[in-house]
């Protein structure tokens, strides 16, 4: 029982140390989503030229999403005629090149990991751009053409930005809670010797190679995605996994088992197996190459314990940052509660995941009892249909 209590305390302190980063990251993400026009850019993703891939990467980075929403948005883009490679690049960028992920990584793991997010992320995008066009796509995907035209762009306000912030946090709340709990409990309940047996260390090249291959497998079976996998990554890093292995684990939020099952529904079993192999290779190789680059420039971090918190609250920088974040949260909450939710609003709330959706570009809509509901993904719409038919 004492071990469980210690694990829960570790989980709390990890949350305490990252609270300000989570609030700031999601606030910045919400503002960017509200004030950056994406509709016209989305309509021009019909090829995988370098300029188009760069545009998709930028759009993904400013369209912060959990892994499930990102996969649905990518499928929606493909259905509307976007290039398959470019849509997948967008999916990777929207989960691996976002502000909140970098801030939480910096807080829990150090600035080297935050920098590695972008170095490794661009390596992944380059690899995907080279490998995905060589896939033989099903005829249905090859024949899809861009059918939609850009709709009239709406003018957003800070209340709309607050809607995106709260919606994004609501969407990943389960993953965040699970991530903190698993990381804290893993630190106390799983013996260090078990991790050392699982991850080979002290053998240079071969240790790194084994770790980067095994990292995505741990993600595959842990079910923790998006920002929620960073606390568990901190536990893995401080238990012996290599720098590159930790990076490959963080990048592997798109190969968790539930998502693989979704890919099968989207693309079929045969294409999903090929995609899984490419994703796994891309994540592992990016982690490996990122570690080699950081090692070359003597930038590899040192392990310094799971939770770098101070001994008490009220006398450290983190406490003051958390206090400011709490005040910012109150402001965001007030803006969110006073936003326009009427029929004239350009935005709506997905009733299933809580994500804010722009009505003009919603991935799915459904009318029930005279009311139109808007969804971030077809999966949310299907879940809603089942809930109202019970």
mmCIF file of C-alpha atoms in Angstrom:
data_model
loop_
_atom_site.group_PDB
_atom_site.id
_atom_site.type_symbol
_atom_site.label_atom_id
_atom_site.label_comp_id
_atom_site.label_asym_id
_atom_site.label_seq_id
_atom_site.Cartn_x
_atom_site.Cartn_y
_atom_site.Cartn_z
ATOM 1 C CA UNK A 1 0.000 0.000 0.000
ATOM 2 C CA UNK A 2 2.875 2.371 0.765
ATOM 3 C CA UNK A 3 4.249 1.790 -2.754
ATOM 4 C CA UNK A 4 0.898 2.730 -4.293
ATOM 5 C CA UNK A 5 0.749 5.868 -2.159
ATOM 6 C CA UNK A 6 4.284 6.785 -3.170
ATOM 7 C CA UNK A 7 3.373 6.261 -6.813
ATOM 8 C CA UNK A 8 0.326 8.495 -6.502
ATOM 9 C CA UNK A 9 2.460 11.178 -4.853
ATOM 10 C CA UNK A 10 4.891 10.962 -7.770
ATOM 11 C CA UNK A 11 1.942 11.355 -10.150
ATOM 12 C CA UNK A 12 0.785 14.455 -8.263
ATOM 13 C CA UNK A 13 4.211 16.066 -8.317
ATOM 14 C CA UNK A 14 4.565 15.415 -12.035
ATOM 15 C CA UNK A 15 1.225 17.126 -12.565
ATOM 16 C CA UNK A 16 2.289 19.972 -10.263
ATOM 17 C CA UNK A 17 5.494 20.522 -12.212
ATOM 18 C CA UNK A 18 3.764 20.468 -15.593
ATOM 19 C CA UNK A 19 0.493 22.294 -14.806
ATOM 20 C CA UNK A 20 1.795 25.664 -16.002
ATOM 21 C CA UNK A 21 3.206 24.125 -19.171
ATOM 22 C CA UNK A 22 -0.082 22.371 -19.955
ATOM 23 C CA UNK A 23 -2.148 25.521 -19.466
ATOM 24 C CA UNK A 24 0.247 27.738 -21.421
ATOM 25 C CA UNK A 25 0.692 25.201 -24.222
ATOM 26 C CA UNK A 26 -3.018 24.607 -24.734
ATOM 27 C CA UNK A 27 -3.745 28.349 -24.460
ATOM 28 C CA UNK A 28 -1.212 29.134 -27.203
ATOM 29 C CA UNK A 29 -2.560 26.283 -29.304
ATOM 30 C CA UNK A 30 -6.133 27.533 -28.896
ATOM 31 C CA UNK A 31 -5.174 31.059 -29.942
ATOM 32 C CA UNK A 32 -3.316 29.827 -33.020
ATOM 33 C CA UNK A 33 -6.228 27.621 -34.066
ATOM 34 C CA UNK A 34 -8.676 30.500 -33.677
ATOM 35 C CA UNK A 35 -6.706 33.207 -35.447
ATOM 36 C CA UNK A 36 -4.884 31.268 -38.164
ATOM 37 C CA UNK A 37 -6.864 30.691 -41.324
ATOM 38 C CA UNK A 38 -6.596 27.086 -42.529
ATOM 39 C CA UNK A 39 -9.463 26.568 -44.961
ATOM 40 C CA UNK A 40 -7.742 27.786 -48.121
ATOM 41 C CA UNK A 41 -4.572 25.927 -47.245
ATOM 42 C CA UNK A 42 -6.476 22.699 -46.623
ATOM 43 C CA UNK A 43 -7.946 23.003 -50.108
ATOM 44 C CA UNK A 44 -4.486 22.918 -51.697
ATOM 45 C CA UNK A 45 -3.040 19.710 -50.239
ATOM 46 C CA UNK A 46 -3.540 17.700 -53.390
ATOM 47 C CA UNK A 47 0.101 16.665 -53.933
ATOM 48 C CA UNK A 48 3.217 15.840 -51.954
ATOM 49 C CA UNK A 49 5.618 18.415 -53.310
ATOM 50 C CA UNK A 50 8.065 19.800 -50.733
ATOM 51 C CA UNK A 51 6.149 23.086 -50.450
ATOM 52 C CA UNK A 52 2.863 21.235 -49.907
ATOM 53 C CA UNK A 53 4.379 18.902 -47.318
ATOM 54 C CA UNK A 54 5.826 21.940 -45.519
ATOM 55 C CA UNK A 55 2.383 23.540 -45.536
ATOM 56 C CA UNK A 56 0.798 20.369 -44.149
ATOM 57 C CA UNK A 57 3.453 20.219 -41.434
ATOM 58 C CA UNK A 58 2.735 23.807 -40.418
ATOM 59 C CA UNK A 59 -1.021 23.238 -40.414
ATOM 60 C CA UNK A 60 -0.579 20.111 -38.331
ATOM 61 C CA UNK A 61 1.618 21.921 -35.828
ATOM 62 C CA UNK A 62 -0.989 24.663 -35.315
ATOM 63 C CA UNK A 63 -3.895 22.191 -35.299
ATOM 64 C CA UNK A 64 -3.017 20.507 -32.026
ATOM 65 C CA UNK A 65 -4.939 17.245 -31.735
ATOM 66 C CA UNK A 66 -4.950 14.060 -29.763
ATOM 67 C CA UNK A 67 -3.958 11.023 -31.793
ATOM 68 C CA UNK A 68 -7.541 9.872 -32.343
ATOM 69 C CA UNK A 69 -8.736 13.250 -33.635
ATOM 70 C CA UNK A 70 -5.614 13.631 -35.792
ATOM 71 C CA UNK A 71 -6.219 10.277 -37.485
ATOM 72 C CA UNK A 72 -9.836 11.216 -38.173
ATOM 73 C CA UNK A 73 -8.887 14.624 -39.605
ATOM 74 C CA UNK A 74 -6.303 12.985 -41.868
ATOM 75 C CA UNK A 75 -8.912 10.530 -43.154
ATOM 76 C CA UNK A 76 -11.329 13.404 -43.736
ATOM 77 C CA UNK A 77 -8.674 15.259 -45.749
ATOM 78 C CA UNK A 78 -8.046 12.147 -47.839
ATOM 79 C CA UNK A 79 -11.782 11.709 -48.459
ATOM 80 C CA UNK A 80 -11.929 15.308 -49.706
ATOM 81 C CA UNK A 81 -9.116 14.671 -52.176
ATOM 82 C CA UNK A 82 -5.974 15.613 -50.271
ATOM 83 C CA UNK A 83 -2.841 13.680 -51.180
ATOM 84 C CA UNK A 84 -2.456 10.572 -49.004
ATOM 85 C CA UNK A 85 1.180 11.293 -48.080
ATOM 86 C CA UNK A 86 0.437 14.925 -47.238
ATOM 87 C CA UNK A 87 -2.553 13.995 -45.087
ATOM 88 C CA UNK A 88 -0.472 11.495 -43.094
ATOM 89 C CA UNK A 89 2.259 14.115 -42.636
ATOM 90 C CA UNK A 90 -0.414 16.458 -41.275
ATOM 91 C CA UNK A 91 -1.474 13.729 -38.834
ATOM 92 C CA UNK A 92 2.079 13.245 -37.557
ATOM 93 C CA UNK A 93 2.712 16.990 -37.223
ATOM 94 C CA UNK A 94 -0.517 17.597 -35.302
ATOM 95 C CA UNK A 95 0.536 15.164 -32.564
ATOM 96 C CA UNK A 96 4.340 15.530 -32.536
ATOM 97 C CA UNK A 97 5.144 19.160 -33.406
ATOM 98 C CA UNK A 98 2.837 21.040 -31.023
ATOM 99 C CA UNK A 99 3.515 23.607 -28.295
ATOM 100 C CA UNK A 100 2.069 21.773 -25.313
ATOM 101 C CA UNK A 101 4.062 18.614 -26.036
ATOM 102 C CA UNK A 102 7.336 20.552 -26.188
ATOM 103 C CA UNK A 103 6.615 22.481 -22.991
ATOM 104 C CA UNK A 104 5.716 19.354 -21.008
ATOM 105 C CA UNK A 105 8.785 17.546 -22.332
ATOM 106 C CA UNK A 106 10.987 20.493 -21.330
ATOM 107 C CA UNK A 107 9.498 20.510 -17.824
ATOM 108 C CA UNK A 108 9.605 16.777 -17.115
ATOM 109 C CA UNK A 109 12.617 15.716 -19.176
ATOM 110 C CA UNK A 110 14.718 18.762 -20.004
ATOM 111 C CA UNK A 111 15.288 21.127 -22.913
ATOM 112 C CA UNK A 112 17.179 18.496 -24.893
ATOM 113 C CA UNK A 113 14.007 16.416 -25.234
ATOM 114 C CA UNK A 114 11.983 19.463 -26.262
ATOM 115 C CA UNK A 115 14.572 20.221 -28.962
ATOM 116 C CA UNK A 116 14.609 16.552 -29.990
ATOM 117 C CA UNK A 117 10.839 16.723 -30.551
ATOM 118 C CA UNK A 118 11.396 19.095 -33.471
ATOM 119 C CA UNK A 119 14.626 17.563 -34.766
ATOM 120 C CA UNK A 120 13.140 14.061 -34.748
ATOM 121 C CA UNK A 121 9.780 15.340 -35.956
ATOM 122 C CA UNK A 122 11.270 16.828 -39.116
ATOM 123 C CA UNK A 123 13.242 13.630 -39.690
ATOM 124 C CA UNK A 124 9.987 11.662 -39.473
ATOM 125 C CA UNK A 125 8.291 13.982 -41.944
ATOM 126 C CA UNK A 126 11.203 13.613 -44.394
ATOM 127 C CA UNK A 127 11.074 9.813 -44.103
ATOM 128 C CA UNK A 128 7.289 9.700 -44.538
ATOM 129 C CA UNK A 129 7.565 11.901 -47.625
ATOM 130 C CA UNK A 130 10.050 9.439 -49.124
ATOM 131 C CA UNK A 131 8.322 6.189 -48.129
ATOM 132 C CA UNK A 132 4.560 6.766 -48.320
ATOM 133 C CA UNK A 133 4.386 7.621 -52.054
ATOM 134 C CA UNK A 134 5.800 4.154 -52.750
ATOM 135 C CA UNK A 135 2.766 2.470 -51.224
ATOM 136 C CA UNK A 136 0.252 0.905 -53.581
ATOM 137 C CA UNK A 137 -2.978 2.545 -52.456
ATOM 138 C CA UNK A 138 -6.421 0.997 -52.919
ATOM 139 C CA UNK A 139 -8.222 2.189 -56.057
ATOM 140 C CA UNK A 140 -10.811 4.068 -53.988
ATOM 141 C CA UNK A 141 -8.150 6.255 -52.419
ATOM 142 C CA UNK A 142 -6.419 6.875 -55.744
ATOM 143 C CA UNK A 143 -9.619 8.103 -57.388
ATOM 144 C CA UNK A 144 -10.633 10.609 -54.735
ATOM 145 C CA UNK A 145 -10.540 14.162 -56.041
ATOM 146 C CA UNK A 146 -10.758 17.507 -54.323
ATOM 147 C CA UNK A 147 -14.483 18.201 -54.335
ATOM 148 C CA UNK A 148 -14.945 20.901 -51.729
ATOM 149 C CA UNK A 149 -14.290 24.591 -52.152
ATOM 150 C CA UNK A 150 -13.103 26.883 -49.370
ATOM 151 C CA UNK A 151 -16.050 28.256 -47.469
ATOM 152 C CA UNK A 152 -16.287 31.802 -46.220
ATOM 153 C CA UNK A 153 -13.848 32.308 -43.391
ATOM 154 C CA UNK A 154 -15.231 33.323 -40.020
ATOM 155 C CA UNK A 155 -13.808 36.056 -37.818
ATOM 156 C CA UNK A 156 -12.662 34.562 -34.529
ATOM 157 C CA UNK A 157 -12.497 36.142 -31.081
ATOM 158 C CA UNK A 158 -10.622 35.392 -27.866
ATOM 159 C CA UNK A 159 -13.735 33.571 -26.668
ATOM 160 C CA UNK A 160 -13.423 31.279 -29.672
ATOM 161 C CA UNK A 161 -9.762 30.750 -28.778
ATOM 162 C CA UNK A 162 -10.854 29.780 -25.258
ATOM 163 C CA UNK A 163 -13.271 27.321 -26.834
ATOM 164 C CA UNK A 164 -10.436 25.612 -28.682
ATOM 165 C CA UNK A 165 -8.305 25.525 -25.528
ATOM 166 C CA UNK A 166 -11.013 23.983 -23.344
ATOM 167 C CA UNK A 167 -12.082 21.646 -26.150
ATOM 168 C CA UNK A 168 -8.569 20.330 -26.678
ATOM 169 C CA UNK A 169 -8.024 19.794 -22.951
ATOM 170 C CA UNK A 170 -11.378 18.031 -22.670
ATOM 171 C CA UNK A 171 -10.495 15.791 -25.594
ATOM 172 C CA UNK A 172 -7.257 14.506 -24.028
ATOM 173 C CA UNK A 173 -8.227 14.597 -20.342
ATOM 174 C CA UNK A 174 -8.435 10.804 -20.063
ATOM 175 C CA UNK A 175 -5.038 10.293 -21.702
ATOM 176 C CA UNK A 176 -3.473 12.889 -19.405
ATOM 177 C CA UNK A 177 -4.849 11.313 -16.225
ATOM 178 C CA UNK A 178 -3.860 7.817 -17.324
ATOM 179 C CA UNK A 179 -0.401 9.021 -18.352
ATOM 180 C CA UNK A 180 0.355 10.648 -14.996
ATOM 181 C CA UNK A 181 -1.014 7.684 -13.021
ATOM 182 C CA UNK A 182 0.853 5.047 -15.029
ATOM 183 C CA UNK A 183 4.117 7.007 -14.845
ATOM 184 C CA UNK A 184 3.915 7.529 -11.093
ATOM 185 C CA UNK A 185 2.906 3.955 -10.316
ATOM 186 C CA UNK A 186 5.429 2.481 -12.756
ATOM 187 C CA UNK A 187 8.183 4.348 -10.931
ATOM 188 C CA UNK A 188 7.360 2.620 -7.623
ATOM 189 C CA UNK A 189 5.655 -0.685 -8.473
ATOM 190 C CA UNK A 190 7.901 -1.911 -11.302
ATOM 191 C CA UNK A 191 11.421 -2.783 -10.120
ATOM 192 C CA UNK A 192 14.270 -0.988 -11.862
ATOM 193 C CA UNK A 193 15.789 -4.395 -12.605
ATOM 194 C CA UNK A 194 12.767 -5.258 -14.777
ATOM 195 C CA UNK A 195 13.327 -2.222 -16.986
ATOM 196 C CA UNK A 196 17.037 -3.008 -17.163
ATOM 197 C CA UNK A 197 16.228 -6.526 -18.386
ATOM 198 C CA UNK A 198 13.786 -5.140 -20.932
ATOM 199 C CA UNK A 199 16.019 -2.377 -22.298
ATOM 200 C CA UNK A 200 19.612 -3.315 -23.091
ATOM 201 C CA UNK A 201 22.086 -0.727 -21.834
ATOM 202 C CA UNK A 202 25.846 -0.314 -21.898
ATOM 203 C CA UNK A 203 26.364 -1.765 -25.377
ATOM 204 C CA UNK A 204 26.547 1.432 -27.405
ATOM 205 C CA UNK A 205 25.076 1.115 -30.888
ATOM 206 C CA UNK A 206 23.231 -2.148 -30.154
ATOM 207 C CA UNK A 207 21.632 -0.753 -26.995
ATOM 208 C CA UNK A 208 20.321 2.276 -28.865
ATOM 209 C CA UNK A 209 19.062 0.106 -31.724
ATOM 210 C CA UNK A 210 17.180 -2.243 -29.379
ATOM 211 C CA UNK A 211 15.728 0.646 -27.398
ATOM 212 C CA UNK A 212 14.398 2.587 -30.398
ATOM 213 C CA UNK A 213 12.744 -0.551 -31.783
ATOM 214 C CA UNK A 214 11.205 -1.452 -28.422
ATOM 215 C CA UNK A 215 9.992 2.098 -27.638
ATOM 216 C CA UNK A 216 7.039 2.000 -30.066
ATOM 217 C CA UNK A 217 6.082 -1.459 -28.789
ATOM 218 C CA UNK A 218 5.710 -0.080 -25.256
ATOM 219 C CA UNK A 219 3.505 2.661 -26.719
ATOM 220 C CA UNK A 220 1.526 0.049 -28.689
ATOM 221 C CA UNK A 221 0.520 -1.842 -25.542
ATOM 222 C CA UNK A 222 0.209 1.130 -23.135
ATOM 223 C CA UNK A 223 -2.703 2.835 -24.977
ATOM 224 C CA UNK A 224 -1.450 6.253 -23.757
ATOM 225 C CA UNK A 225 -1.323 8.867 -26.498
ATOM 226 C CA UNK A 226 -0.678 12.544 -27.179
ATOM 227 C CA UNK A 227 0.694 14.632 -24.278
ATOM 228 C CA UNK A 228 -0.308 11.866 -21.861
ATOM 229 C CA UNK A 229 2.634 9.693 -22.876
ATOM 230 C CA UNK A 230 5.263 12.232 -21.750
ATOM 231 C CA UNK A 231 4.991 11.376 -18.012
ATOM 232 C CA UNK A 232 5.419 7.694 -18.853
ATOM 233 C CA UNK A 233 8.361 8.622 -21.094
ATOM 234 C CA UNK A 234 9.934 10.337 -18.074
ATOM 235 C CA UNK A 235 9.534 7.144 -16.065
ATOM 236 C CA UNK A 236 11.080 5.070 -18.876
ATOM 237 C CA UNK A 237 13.989 7.489 -19.329
ATOM 238 C CA UNK A 238 14.867 7.481 -15.658
ATOM 239 C CA UNK A 239 14.537 3.694 -15.543
ATOM 240 C CA UNK A 240 17.210 3.093 -18.161
ATOM 241 C CA UNK A 241 15.820 3.457 -21.691
ATOM 242 C CA UNK A 242 18.128 5.402 -24.009
ATOM 243 C CA UNK A 243 17.577 8.966 -25.236
ATOM 244 C CA UNK A 244 16.655 7.712 -28.698
ATOM 245 C CA UNK A 245 14.381 5.026 -27.258
ATOM 246 C CA UNK A 246 12.537 7.642 -25.220
ATOM 247 C CA UNK A 247 12.093 9.838 -28.288
ATOM 248 C CA UNK A 248 10.794 6.928 -30.381
ATOM 249 C CA UNK A 249 8.328 6.060 -27.580
ATOM 250 C CA UNK A 250 6.987 9.639 -27.501
ATOM 251 C CA UNK A 251 6.637 9.690 -31.282
ATOM 252 C CA UNK A 252 4.758 6.371 -31.200
ATOM 253 C CA UNK A 253 1.450 7.782 -29.961
ATOM 254 C CA UNK A 254 0.077 7.036 -33.435
ATOM 255 C CA UNK A 255 0.633 3.261 -33.199
ATOM 256 C CA UNK A 256 -1.259 2.473 -29.991
ATOM 257 C CA UNK A 257 -3.467 -0.595 -30.416
ATOM 258 C CA UNK A 258 -6.856 1.224 -30.475
ATOM 259 C CA UNK A 259 -5.590 3.479 -33.263
ATOM 260 C CA UNK A 260 -4.313 0.536 -35.285
ATOM 261 C CA UNK A 261 -7.830 -0.924 -35.137
ATOM 262 C CA UNK A 262 -9.187 2.418 -36.376
ATOM 263 C CA UNK A 263 -6.713 2.396 -39.275
ATOM 264 C CA UNK A 264 -8.038 -1.020 -40.279
ATOM 265 C CA UNK A 265 -11.548 0.448 -40.506
ATOM 266 C CA UNK A 266 -10.281 3.457 -42.457
ATOM 267 C CA UNK A 267 -7.852 1.862 -44.886
ATOM 268 C CA UNK A 268 -8.321 -1.897 -44.714
ATOM 269 C CA UNK A 269 -6.142 -4.561 -43.116
ATOM 270 C CA UNK A 270 -3.572 -4.878 -45.921
ATOM 271 C CA UNK A 271 -2.761 -1.160 -46.146
ATOM 272 C CA UNK A 272 -2.798 -0.804 -42.352
ATOM 273 C CA UNK A 273 -0.112 -3.474 -41.973
ATOM 274 C CA UNK A 274 2.081 -1.587 -44.455
ATOM 275 C CA UNK A 275 1.377 1.717 -42.701
ATOM 276 C CA UNK A 276 2.196 0.213 -39.309
ATOM 277 C CA UNK A 277 5.535 -1.043 -40.631
ATOM 278 C CA UNK A 278 6.381 2.374 -42.117
ATOM 279 C CA UNK A 279 5.271 4.228 -38.980
ATOM 280 C CA UNK A 280 7.285 1.909 -36.731
ATOM 281 C CA UNK A 281 10.405 2.231 -38.876
ATOM 282 C CA UNK A 282 9.995 6.005 -39.120
ATOM 283 C CA UNK A 283 9.578 6.448 -35.354
ATOM 284 C CA UNK A 284 12.453 4.118 -34.499
ATOM 285 C CA UNK A 285 14.867 5.501 -37.092
ATOM 286 C CA UNK A 286 14.024 9.085 -36.145
ATOM 287 C CA UNK A 287 14.742 8.311 -32.490
ATOM 288 C CA UNK A 288 17.992 6.578 -33.436
ATOM 289 C CA UNK A 289 19.200 9.361 -35.743
ATOM 290 C CA UNK A 290 18.197 12.075 -33.262
ATOM 291 C CA UNK A 291 20.287 10.410 -30.552
ATOM 292 C CA UNK A 292 23.255 10.171 -32.937
ATOM 293 C CA UNK A 293 22.955 13.885 -33.775
ATOM 294 C CA UNK A 294 22.700 14.943 -30.130
ATOM 295 C CA UNK A 295 25.576 12.652 -29.208
ATOM 296 C CA UNK A 296 27.722 14.138 -31.981
ATOM 297 C CA UNK A 297 27.242 17.623 -30.514
ATOM 298 C CA UNK A 298 27.557 16.396 -26.896
ATOM 299 C CA UNK A 299 23.972 17.400 -26.079
ATOM 300 C CA UNK A 300 22.698 14.163 -24.539
ATOM 301 C CA UNK A 301 21.029 14.870 -21.162
ATOM 302 C CA UNK A 302 21.819 13.215 -17.846
ATOM 303 C CA UNK A 303 19.289 11.277 -15.855
ATOM 304 C CA UNK A 304 18.283 13.286 -12.800
ATOM 305 C CA UNK A 305 15.324 11.511 -11.227
ATOM 306 C CA UNK A 306 11.692 11.185 -12.165
ATOM 307 C CA UNK A 307 10.229 14.295 -10.547
ATOM 308 C CA UNK A 308 12.472 17.353 -10.161
ATOM 309 C CA UNK A 309 10.173 19.139 -7.704
ATOM 310 C CA UNK A 310 11.125 21.276 -4.738
ATOM 311 C CA UNK A 311 10.692 20.059 -1.175
ATOM 312 C CA UNK A 312 7.676 22.228 -0.472
ATOM 313 C CA UNK A 313 5.128 24.450 -2.134
ATOM 314 C CA UNK A 314 5.412 28.209 -2.082
ATOM 315 C CA UNK A 315 9.142 28.795 -2.342
ATOM 316 C CA UNK A 316 10.073 27.872 -5.889
ATOM 317 C CA UNK A 317 9.623 29.121 -9.416
ATOM 318 C CA UNK A 318 7.253 26.310 -10.383
ATOM 319 C CA UNK A 319 4.786 27.329 -7.663
ATOM 320 C CA UNK A 320 4.638 30.883 -8.988
ATOM 321 C CA UNK A 321 4.279 29.669 -12.580
ATOM 322 C CA UNK A 322 1.461 27.377 -11.492
ATOM 323 C CA UNK A 323 -0.255 30.286 -9.733
ATOM 324 C CA UNK A 324 -0.071 32.393 -12.896
ATOM 325 C CA UNK A 325 -1.359 29.411 -14.888
ATOM 326 C CA UNK A 326 -4.261 29.063 -12.465
ATOM 327 C CA UNK A 327 -5.181 32.726 -12.981
ATOM 328 C CA UNK A 328 -4.913 32.221 -16.739
ATOM 329 C CA UNK A 329 -7.174 29.171 -16.401
ATOM 330 C CA UNK A 330 -9.787 31.275 -14.629
ATOM 331 C CA UNK A 331 -9.663 33.855 -17.439
ATOM 332 C CA UNK A 332 -9.936 31.147 -20.091
ATOM 333 C CA UNK A 333 -12.833 29.585 -18.195
ATOM 334 C CA UNK A 334 -14.663 32.923 -18.053
ATOM 335 C CA UNK A 335 -14.125 33.514 -21.774
ATOM 336 C CA UNK A 336 -15.312 29.976 -22.485
ATOM 337 C CA UNK A 337 -18.485 30.282 -20.413
ATOM 338 C CA UNK A 338 -19.397 33.652 -21.944
ATOM 339 C CA UNK A 339 -18.773 32.686 -25.579
ATOM 340 C CA UNK A 340 -21.560 32.713 -28.154
ATOM 341 C CA UNK A 341 -23.165 29.272 -28.301
ATOM 342 C CA UNK A 342 -26.243 30.230 -30.316
ATOM 343 C CA UNK A 343 -27.186 29.273 -33.834
ATOM 344 C CA UNK A 344 -25.318 32.301 -35.203
ATOM 345 C CA UNK A 345 -21.973 31.123 -33.822
ATOM 346 C CA UNK A 346 -19.427 29.832 -36.341
ATOM 347 C CA UNK A 347 -18.355 27.135 -33.875
ATOM 348 C CA UNK A 348 -19.985 24.219 -32.087
ATOM 349 C CA UNK A 349 -18.980 21.712 -29.437
ATOM 350 C CA UNK A 350 -18.610 18.058 -30.370
ATOM 351 C CA UNK A 351 -21.052 16.435 -27.903
ATOM 352 C CA UNK A 352 -18.943 13.275 -27.614
ATOM 353 C CA UNK A 353 -15.304 14.359 -27.185
ATOM 354 C CA UNK A 354 -15.828 18.016 -26.232
ATOM 355 C CA UNK A 355 -13.654 19.392 -29.035
ATOM 356 C CA UNK A 356 -14.607 22.748 -30.556
ATOM 357 C CA UNK A 357 -15.536 22.352 -34.216
ATOM 358 C CA UNK A 358 -15.937 24.982 -36.902
ATOM 359 C CA UNK A 359 -19.377 24.393 -38.378
ATOM 360 C CA UNK A 360 -18.330 25.177 -41.950
ATOM 361 C CA UNK A 361 -15.589 22.516 -41.933
ATOM 362 C CA UNK A 362 -16.950 19.924 -39.487
ATOM 363 C CA UNK A 363 -15.906 16.377 -40.366
ATOM 364 C CA UNK A 364 -19.465 15.138 -39.797
ATOM 365 C CA UNK A 365 -22.910 16.484 -38.946
ATOM 366 C CA UNK A 366 -26.062 14.796 -37.698
ATOM 367 C CA UNK A 367 -29.572 16.122 -37.176
ATOM 368 C CA UNK A 368 -31.485 14.774 -34.187
ATOM 369 C CA UNK A 369 -34.879 16.005 -33.018
ATOM 370 C CA UNK A 370 -34.548 19.169 -35.086
ATOM 371 C CA UNK A 371 -31.079 20.055 -33.797
ATOM 372 C CA UNK A 372 -27.919 19.829 -35.921
ATOM 373 C CA UNK A 373 -24.876 18.435 -34.137
ATOM 374 C CA UNK A 374 -21.313 18.924 -35.377
ATOM 375 C CA UNK A 375 -18.462 16.452 -34.908
ATOM 376 C CA UNK A 376 -14.676 16.491 -35.189
ATOM 377 C CA UNK A 377 -14.673 13.006 -36.723
ATOM 378 C CA UNK A 378 -17.122 10.454 -38.156
ATOM 379 C CA UNK A 379 -16.328 8.167 -35.207
ATOM 380 C CA UNK A 380 -17.728 10.730 -32.772
ATOM 381 C CA UNK A 381 -20.867 10.985 -34.881
ATOM 382 C CA UNK A 382 -21.347 7.213 -34.853
ATOM 383 C CA UNK A 383 -20.881 7.135 -31.083
ATOM 384 C CA UNK A 384 -23.483 9.878 -30.739
ATOM 385 C CA UNK A 385 -25.936 7.971 -32.918
ATOM 386 C CA UNK A 386 -25.557 4.915 -30.708
ATOM 387 C CA UNK A 387 -26.009 6.948 -27.524
ATOM 388 C CA UNK A 388 -29.274 8.560 -28.651
ATOM 389 C CA UNK A 389 -30.704 5.323 -30.040
ATOM 390 C CA UNK A 390 -30.437 3.470 -26.714
#
